mmCIF file of C-alpha atoms in Angstrom:
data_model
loop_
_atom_site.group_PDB
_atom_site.id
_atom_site.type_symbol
_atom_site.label_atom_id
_atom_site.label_comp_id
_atom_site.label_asym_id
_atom_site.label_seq_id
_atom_site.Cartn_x
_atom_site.Cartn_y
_atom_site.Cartn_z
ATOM 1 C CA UNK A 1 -24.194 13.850 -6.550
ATOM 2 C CA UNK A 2 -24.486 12.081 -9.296
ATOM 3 C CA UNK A 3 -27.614 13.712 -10.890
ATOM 4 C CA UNK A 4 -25.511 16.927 -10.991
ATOM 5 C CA UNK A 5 -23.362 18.190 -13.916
ATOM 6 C CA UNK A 6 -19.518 17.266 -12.603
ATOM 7 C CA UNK A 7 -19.097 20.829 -13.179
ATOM 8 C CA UNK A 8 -21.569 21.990 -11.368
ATOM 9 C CA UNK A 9 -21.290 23.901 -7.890
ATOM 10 C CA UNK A 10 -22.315 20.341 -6.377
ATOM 11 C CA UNK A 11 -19.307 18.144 -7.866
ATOM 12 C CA UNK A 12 -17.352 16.959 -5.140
ATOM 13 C CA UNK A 13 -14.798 18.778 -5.929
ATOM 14 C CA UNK A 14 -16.416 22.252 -5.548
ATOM 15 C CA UNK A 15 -18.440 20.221 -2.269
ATOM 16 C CA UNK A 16 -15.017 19.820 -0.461
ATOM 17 C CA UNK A 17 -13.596 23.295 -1.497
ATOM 18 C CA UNK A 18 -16.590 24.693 0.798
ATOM 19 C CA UNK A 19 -16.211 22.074 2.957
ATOM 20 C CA UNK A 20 -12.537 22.991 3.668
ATOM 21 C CA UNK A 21 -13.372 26.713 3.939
ATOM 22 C CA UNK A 22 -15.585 26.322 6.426
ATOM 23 C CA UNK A 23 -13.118 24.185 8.650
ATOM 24 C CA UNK A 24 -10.570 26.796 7.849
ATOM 25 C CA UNK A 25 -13.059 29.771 9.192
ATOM 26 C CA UNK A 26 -13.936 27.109 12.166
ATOM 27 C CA UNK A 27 -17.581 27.169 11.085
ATOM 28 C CA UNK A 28 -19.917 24.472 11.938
ATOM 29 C CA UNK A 29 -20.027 21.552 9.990
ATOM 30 C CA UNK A 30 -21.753 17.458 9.564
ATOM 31 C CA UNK A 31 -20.089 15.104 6.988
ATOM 32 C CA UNK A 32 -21.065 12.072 6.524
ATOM 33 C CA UNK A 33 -18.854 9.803 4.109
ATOM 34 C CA UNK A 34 -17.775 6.331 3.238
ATOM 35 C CA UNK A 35 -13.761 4.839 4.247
ATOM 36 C CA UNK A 36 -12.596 7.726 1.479
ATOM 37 C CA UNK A 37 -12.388 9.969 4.453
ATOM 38 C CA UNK A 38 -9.328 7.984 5.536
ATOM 39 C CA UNK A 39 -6.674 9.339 3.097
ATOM 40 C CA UNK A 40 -6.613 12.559 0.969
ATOM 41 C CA UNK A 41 -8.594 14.582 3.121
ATOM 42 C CA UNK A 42 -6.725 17.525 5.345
ATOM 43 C CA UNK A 43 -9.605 18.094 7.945
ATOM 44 C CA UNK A 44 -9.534 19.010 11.690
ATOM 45 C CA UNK A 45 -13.053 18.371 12.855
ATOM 46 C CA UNK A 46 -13.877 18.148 16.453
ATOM 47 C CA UNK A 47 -15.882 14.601 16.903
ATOM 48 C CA UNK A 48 -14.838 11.444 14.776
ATOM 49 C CA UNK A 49 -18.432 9.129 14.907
ATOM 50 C CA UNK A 50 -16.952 6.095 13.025
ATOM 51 C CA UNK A 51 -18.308 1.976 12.546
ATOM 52 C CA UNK A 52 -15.719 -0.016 14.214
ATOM 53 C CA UNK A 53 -12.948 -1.365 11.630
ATOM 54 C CA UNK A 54 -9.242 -2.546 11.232
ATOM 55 C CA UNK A 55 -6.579 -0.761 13.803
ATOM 56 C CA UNK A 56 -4.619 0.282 10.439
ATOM 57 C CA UNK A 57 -7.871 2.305 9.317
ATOM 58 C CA UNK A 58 -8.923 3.437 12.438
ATOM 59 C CA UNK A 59 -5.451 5.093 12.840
ATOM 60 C CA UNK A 60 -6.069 7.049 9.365
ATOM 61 C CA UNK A 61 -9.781 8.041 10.349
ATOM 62 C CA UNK A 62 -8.734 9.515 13.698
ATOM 63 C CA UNK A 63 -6.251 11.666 11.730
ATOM 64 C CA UNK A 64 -8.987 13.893 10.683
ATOM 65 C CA UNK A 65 -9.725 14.637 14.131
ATOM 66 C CA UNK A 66 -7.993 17.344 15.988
ATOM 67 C CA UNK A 67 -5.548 17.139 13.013
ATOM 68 C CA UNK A 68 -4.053 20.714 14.335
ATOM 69 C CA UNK A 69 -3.402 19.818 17.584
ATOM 70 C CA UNK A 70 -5.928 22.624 18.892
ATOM 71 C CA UNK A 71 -9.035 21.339 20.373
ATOM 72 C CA UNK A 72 -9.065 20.665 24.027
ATOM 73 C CA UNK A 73 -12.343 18.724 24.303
ATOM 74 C CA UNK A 74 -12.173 16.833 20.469
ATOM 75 C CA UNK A 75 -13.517 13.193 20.842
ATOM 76 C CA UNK A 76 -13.550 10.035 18.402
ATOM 77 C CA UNK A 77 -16.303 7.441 19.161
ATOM 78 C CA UNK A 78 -16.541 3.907 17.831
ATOM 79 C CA UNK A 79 -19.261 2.136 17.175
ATOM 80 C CA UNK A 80 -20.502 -1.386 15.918
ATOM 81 C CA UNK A 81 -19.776 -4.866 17.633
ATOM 82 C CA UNK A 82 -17.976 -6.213 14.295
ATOM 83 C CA UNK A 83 -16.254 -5.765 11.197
ATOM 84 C CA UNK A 84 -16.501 -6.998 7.989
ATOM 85 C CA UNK A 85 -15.071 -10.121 6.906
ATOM 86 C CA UNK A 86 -14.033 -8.319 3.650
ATOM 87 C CA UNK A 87 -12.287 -5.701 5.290
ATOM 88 C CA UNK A 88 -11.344 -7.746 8.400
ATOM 89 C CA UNK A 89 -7.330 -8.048 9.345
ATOM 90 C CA UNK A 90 -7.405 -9.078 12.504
ATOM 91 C CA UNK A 91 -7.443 -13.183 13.827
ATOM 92 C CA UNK A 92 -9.786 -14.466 16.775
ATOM 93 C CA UNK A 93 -7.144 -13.649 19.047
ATOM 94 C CA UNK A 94 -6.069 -10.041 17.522
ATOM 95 C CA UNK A 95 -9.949 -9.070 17.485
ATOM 96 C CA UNK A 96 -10.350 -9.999 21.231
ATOM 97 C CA UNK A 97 -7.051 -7.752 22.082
ATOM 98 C CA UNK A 98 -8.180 -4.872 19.879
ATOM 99 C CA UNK A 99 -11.655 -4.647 21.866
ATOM 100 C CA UNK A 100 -10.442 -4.415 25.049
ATOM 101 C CA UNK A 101 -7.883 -2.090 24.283
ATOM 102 C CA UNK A 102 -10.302 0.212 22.405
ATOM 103 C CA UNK A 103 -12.357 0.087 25.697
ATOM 104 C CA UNK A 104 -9.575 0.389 28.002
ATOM 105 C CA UNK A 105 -8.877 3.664 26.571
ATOM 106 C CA UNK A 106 -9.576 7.108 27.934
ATOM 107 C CA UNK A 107 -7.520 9.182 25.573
ATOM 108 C CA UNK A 108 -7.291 8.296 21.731
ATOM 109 C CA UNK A 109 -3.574 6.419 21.668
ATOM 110 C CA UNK A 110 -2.413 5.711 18.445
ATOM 111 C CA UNK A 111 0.509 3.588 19.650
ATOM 112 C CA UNK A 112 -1.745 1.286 21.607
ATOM 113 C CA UNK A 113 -3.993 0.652 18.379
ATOM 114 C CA UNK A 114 -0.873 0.377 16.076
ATOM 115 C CA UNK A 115 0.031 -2.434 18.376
ATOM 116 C CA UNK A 116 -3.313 -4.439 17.468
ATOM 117 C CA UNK A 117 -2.695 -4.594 14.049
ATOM 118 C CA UNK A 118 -2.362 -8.226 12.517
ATOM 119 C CA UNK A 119 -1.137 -9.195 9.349
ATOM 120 C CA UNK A 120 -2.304 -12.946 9.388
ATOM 121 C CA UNK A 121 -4.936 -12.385 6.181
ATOM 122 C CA UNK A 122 -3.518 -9.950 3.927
ATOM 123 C CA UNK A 123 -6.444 -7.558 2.562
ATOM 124 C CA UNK A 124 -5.405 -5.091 -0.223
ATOM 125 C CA UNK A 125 -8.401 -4.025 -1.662
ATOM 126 C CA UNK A 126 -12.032 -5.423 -0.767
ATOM 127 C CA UNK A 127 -13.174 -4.548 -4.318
ATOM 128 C CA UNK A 128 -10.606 -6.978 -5.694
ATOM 129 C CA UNK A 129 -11.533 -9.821 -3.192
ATOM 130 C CA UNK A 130 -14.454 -9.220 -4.459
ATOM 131 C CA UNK A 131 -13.451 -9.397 -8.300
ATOM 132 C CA UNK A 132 -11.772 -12.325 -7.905
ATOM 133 C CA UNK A 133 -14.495 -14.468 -5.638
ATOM 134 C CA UNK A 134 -17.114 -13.222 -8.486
ATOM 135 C CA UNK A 135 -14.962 -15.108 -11.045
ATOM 136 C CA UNK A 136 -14.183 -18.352 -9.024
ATOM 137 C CA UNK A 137 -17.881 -18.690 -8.859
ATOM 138 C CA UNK A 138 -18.005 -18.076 -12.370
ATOM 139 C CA UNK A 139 -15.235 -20.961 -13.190
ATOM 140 C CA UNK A 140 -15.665 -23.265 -10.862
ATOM 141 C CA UNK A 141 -19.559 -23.208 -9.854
ATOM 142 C CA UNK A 142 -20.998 -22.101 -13.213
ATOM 143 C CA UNK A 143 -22.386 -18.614 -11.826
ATOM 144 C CA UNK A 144 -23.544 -16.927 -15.579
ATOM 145 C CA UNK A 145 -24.181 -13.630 -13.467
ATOM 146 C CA UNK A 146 -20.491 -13.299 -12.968
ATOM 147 C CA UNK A 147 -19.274 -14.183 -16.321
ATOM 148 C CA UNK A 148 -18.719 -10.001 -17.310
ATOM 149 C CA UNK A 149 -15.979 -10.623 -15.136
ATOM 150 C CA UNK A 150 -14.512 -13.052 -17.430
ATOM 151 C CA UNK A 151 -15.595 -11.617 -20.457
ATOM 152 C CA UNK A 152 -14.088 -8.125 -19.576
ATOM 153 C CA UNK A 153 -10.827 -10.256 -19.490
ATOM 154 C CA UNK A 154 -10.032 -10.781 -15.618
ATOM 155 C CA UNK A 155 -7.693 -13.407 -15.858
ATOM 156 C CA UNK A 156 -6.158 -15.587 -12.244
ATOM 157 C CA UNK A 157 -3.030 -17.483 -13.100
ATOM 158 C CA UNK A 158 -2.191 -19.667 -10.221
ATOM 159 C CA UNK A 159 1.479 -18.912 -10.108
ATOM 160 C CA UNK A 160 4.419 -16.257 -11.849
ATOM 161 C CA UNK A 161 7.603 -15.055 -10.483
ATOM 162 C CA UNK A 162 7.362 -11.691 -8.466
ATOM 163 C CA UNK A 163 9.518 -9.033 -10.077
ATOM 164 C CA UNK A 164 11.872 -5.833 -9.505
ATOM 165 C CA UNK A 165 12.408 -3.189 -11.439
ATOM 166 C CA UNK A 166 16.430 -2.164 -12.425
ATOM 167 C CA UNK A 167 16.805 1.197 -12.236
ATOM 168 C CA UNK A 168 20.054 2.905 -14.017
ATOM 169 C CA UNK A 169 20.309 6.518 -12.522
ATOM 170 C CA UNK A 170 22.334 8.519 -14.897
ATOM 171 C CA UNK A 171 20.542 11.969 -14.104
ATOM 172 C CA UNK A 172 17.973 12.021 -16.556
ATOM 173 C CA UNK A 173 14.247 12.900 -15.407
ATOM 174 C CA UNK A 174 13.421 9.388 -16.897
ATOM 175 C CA UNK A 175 16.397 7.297 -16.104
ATOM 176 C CA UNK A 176 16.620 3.728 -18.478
ATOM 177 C CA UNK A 177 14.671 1.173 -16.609
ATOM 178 C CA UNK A 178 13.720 -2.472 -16.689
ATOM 179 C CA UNK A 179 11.609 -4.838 -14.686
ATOM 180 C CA UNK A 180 12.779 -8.877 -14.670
ATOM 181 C CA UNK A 181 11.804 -11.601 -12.489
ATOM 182 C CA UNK A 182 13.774 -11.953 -9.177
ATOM 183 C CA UNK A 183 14.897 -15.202 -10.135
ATOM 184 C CA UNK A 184 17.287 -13.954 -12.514
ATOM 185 C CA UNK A 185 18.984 -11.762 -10.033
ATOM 186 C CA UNK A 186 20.434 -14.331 -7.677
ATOM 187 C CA UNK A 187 23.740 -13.653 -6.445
ATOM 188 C CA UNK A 188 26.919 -15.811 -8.336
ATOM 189 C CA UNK A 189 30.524 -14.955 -8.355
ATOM 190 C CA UNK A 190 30.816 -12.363 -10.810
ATOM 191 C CA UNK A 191 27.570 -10.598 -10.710
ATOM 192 C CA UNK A 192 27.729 -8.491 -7.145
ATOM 193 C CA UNK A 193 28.231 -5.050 -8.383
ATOM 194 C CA UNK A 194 29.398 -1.939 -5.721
ATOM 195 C CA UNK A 195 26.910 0.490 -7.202
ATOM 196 C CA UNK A 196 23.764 -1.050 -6.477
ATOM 197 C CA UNK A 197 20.840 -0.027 -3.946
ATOM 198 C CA UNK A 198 17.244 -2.292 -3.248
ATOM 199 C CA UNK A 199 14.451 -0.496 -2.112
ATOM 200 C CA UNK A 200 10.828 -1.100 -1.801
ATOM 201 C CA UNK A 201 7.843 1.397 -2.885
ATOM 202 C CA UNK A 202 5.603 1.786 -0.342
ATOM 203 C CA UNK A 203 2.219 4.519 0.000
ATOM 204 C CA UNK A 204 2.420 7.024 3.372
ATOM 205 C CA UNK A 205 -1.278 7.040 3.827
ATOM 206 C CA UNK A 206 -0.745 9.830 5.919
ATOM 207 C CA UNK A 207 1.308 11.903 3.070
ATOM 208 C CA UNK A 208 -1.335 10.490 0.663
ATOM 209 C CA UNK A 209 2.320 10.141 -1.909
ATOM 210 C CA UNK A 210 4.624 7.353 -2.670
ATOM 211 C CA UNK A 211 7.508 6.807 -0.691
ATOM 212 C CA UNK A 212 10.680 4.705 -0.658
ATOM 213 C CA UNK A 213 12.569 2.890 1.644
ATOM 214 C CA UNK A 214 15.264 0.229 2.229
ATOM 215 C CA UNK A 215 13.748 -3.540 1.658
ATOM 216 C CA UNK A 216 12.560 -5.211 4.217
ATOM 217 C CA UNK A 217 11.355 -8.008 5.414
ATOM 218 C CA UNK A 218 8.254 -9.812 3.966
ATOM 219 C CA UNK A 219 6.837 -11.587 0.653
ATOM 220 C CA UNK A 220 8.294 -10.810 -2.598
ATOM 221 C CA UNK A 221 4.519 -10.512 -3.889
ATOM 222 C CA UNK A 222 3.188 -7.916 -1.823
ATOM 223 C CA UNK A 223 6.329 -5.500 -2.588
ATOM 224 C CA UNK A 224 7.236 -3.391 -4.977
ATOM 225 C CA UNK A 225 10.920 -3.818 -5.348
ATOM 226 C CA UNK A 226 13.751 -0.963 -7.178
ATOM 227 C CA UNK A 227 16.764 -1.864 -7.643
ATOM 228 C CA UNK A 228 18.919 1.358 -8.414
ATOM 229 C CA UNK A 229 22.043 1.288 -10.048
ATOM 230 C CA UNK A 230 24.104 4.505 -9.589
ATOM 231 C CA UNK A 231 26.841 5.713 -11.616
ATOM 232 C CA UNK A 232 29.551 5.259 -9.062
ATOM 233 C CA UNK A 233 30.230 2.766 -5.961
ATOM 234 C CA UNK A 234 30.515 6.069 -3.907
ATOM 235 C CA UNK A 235 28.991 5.731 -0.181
ATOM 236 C CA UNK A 236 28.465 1.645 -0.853
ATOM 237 C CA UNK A 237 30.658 0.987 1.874
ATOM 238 C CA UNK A 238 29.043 -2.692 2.461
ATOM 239 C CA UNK A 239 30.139 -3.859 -1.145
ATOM 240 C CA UNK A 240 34.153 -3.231 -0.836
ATOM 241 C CA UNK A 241 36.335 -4.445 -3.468
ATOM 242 C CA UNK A 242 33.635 -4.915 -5.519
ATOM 243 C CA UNK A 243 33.319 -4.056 -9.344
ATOM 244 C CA UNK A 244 31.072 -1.398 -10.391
ATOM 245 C CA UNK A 245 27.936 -2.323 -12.613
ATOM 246 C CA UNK A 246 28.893 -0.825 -16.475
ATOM 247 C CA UNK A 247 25.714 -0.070 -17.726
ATOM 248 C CA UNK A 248 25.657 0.068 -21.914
ATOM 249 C CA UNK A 249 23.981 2.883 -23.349
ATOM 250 C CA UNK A 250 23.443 1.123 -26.477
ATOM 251 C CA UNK A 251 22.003 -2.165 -25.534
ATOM 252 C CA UNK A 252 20.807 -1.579 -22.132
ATOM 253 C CA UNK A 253 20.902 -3.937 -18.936
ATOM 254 C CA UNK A 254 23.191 -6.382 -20.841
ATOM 255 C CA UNK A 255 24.422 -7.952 -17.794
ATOM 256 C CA UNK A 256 21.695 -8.526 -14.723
ATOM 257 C CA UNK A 257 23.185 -7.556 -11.188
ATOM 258 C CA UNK A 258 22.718 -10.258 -8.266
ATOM 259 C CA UNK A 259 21.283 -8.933 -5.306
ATOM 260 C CA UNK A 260 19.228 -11.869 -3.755
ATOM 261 C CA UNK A 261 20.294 -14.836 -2.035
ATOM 262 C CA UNK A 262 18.377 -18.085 -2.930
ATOM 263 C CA UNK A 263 17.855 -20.155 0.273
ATOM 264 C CA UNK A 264 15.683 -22.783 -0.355
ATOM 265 C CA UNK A 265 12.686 -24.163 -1.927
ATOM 266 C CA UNK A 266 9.774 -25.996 -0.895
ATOM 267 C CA UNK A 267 6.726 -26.845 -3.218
ATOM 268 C CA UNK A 268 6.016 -23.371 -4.135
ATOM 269 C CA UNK A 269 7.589 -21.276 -1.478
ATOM 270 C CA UNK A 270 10.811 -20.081 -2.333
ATOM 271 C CA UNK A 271 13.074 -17.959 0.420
#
């Protein structure tokens, strides 16, 4: 595609317009395509072919199949004896499990997979593990092909306080906002307001939008945490006889709200 004009009848764009036509009219159709296919794409196709991977993606790739609901005989096949150890989730133990469950099955189960899924290495993004192994071999073995890494200002610091952002929801479309470290928004004696919420941002893969829900359990690092203040303690039942935050139009978040509970600390790991 990329010898074409983006504007051209063969951008991808105009490429999945047709595409989507045609599984709107139920006409015949073959695509091949990277992980992509996962997310952002509403298609109902009739046979899923796809290289073995993660539980979590093989979940989103099998949503493209049958996505309707209306195709009797619609089949998803998985190949490959491995996956990548960039994209890899699963432990020794977690990878066994997840093969024999894929071939115990005789009828795509969602619920069954889900249950496979390990979090013991966390993988966001293989392009960033990949960024970041590019520049420890750069630092720390001398590597000059990976110094445009460096040089285009990728910078590791080995440790910072995760954040939240404070939220103040007054009505506006753009509500006053700030974002401090977490650290400042332990809970004292005088800081536990009535009127505050915590939530965490997370993406629906499925909705292909982001979502919100109440915090929950996990690392600090790997969330992104709102804290929203609203005008009123109304419907904050668990924070009785508690003052409501004053926020100051003027001067902004002049006092911090506490909202975390410091347990302990050990080397670097803070609860």
């Amino acid at each position: 595609l990329s010898e074409y004009p983006k504007t051209s009848e063969f951008s991808r764009t105009n490429i999945y317009k047709k595409l989507k036509q045609r599984d709107q009219d139920q006409q015949p159709y073959i695509i091949i395509t990277t992980s992509a296919i996962e997310v952002g794409c509403d298609l109902n196709a009739e046979v899923l072919i796809s290289e073995i991977c993660p539980p979590e993606n093989l979940i989103q790739r099998a949503g493209r199949c049958n996505r309707k609901g209306n195709i009797p005989d619609a089949k998803v096949i998985v190949i490959g004896t491995q996956i990548s150890n960039l994209t890899n989730t699963l432990d020794e133990y977690a990878w066994d499990n997840y093969q024999k469950v894929l071939k115990n099955l005789t009828d795509f189960d969602a619920h069954k997979i889900a249950e496979c899924i390990s979090r013991s290495q966390h993988i966001d993004d293989y392009r960033v593990v990949e960024l970041f192994s590019m520049l420890h071999n750069y630092v720390y073995e001398q590597d000059l092909t990976c110094q445009n890494v460096y040089d285009q200002g990728l910078l590791i610091t080995r440790s910072w306080t995760p954040s939240a952002t404070l939220i103040y929801e007054n009505g506006e479309k753009e509500p006053p906002k700030i974002t401090v470290p977490i650290d400042r928004l332990i809970i004292n004696k005088e800081n536990e307001y009535a009127n505050t919420d915590v939530f965490e941002r997370y993406y629906d893969q499925e909705k292909t939008y982001w979502r919100e829900r109440s915090l929950t359990y996990g690392s600090a690092y790997r969330k992104d945490i709102i804290i929203k203040i609203s005008r009123s303690h109304e419907g904050a039942e668990r924070y009785e006889n508690k003052p409501e935050y004053e926020y100051n139009p003027e001067f902004g978040f002049v006092e911090l709200p506490g909202v975390f509970i410091k347990l302990k600390s050990k080397g670097f790991d803070e609860k």
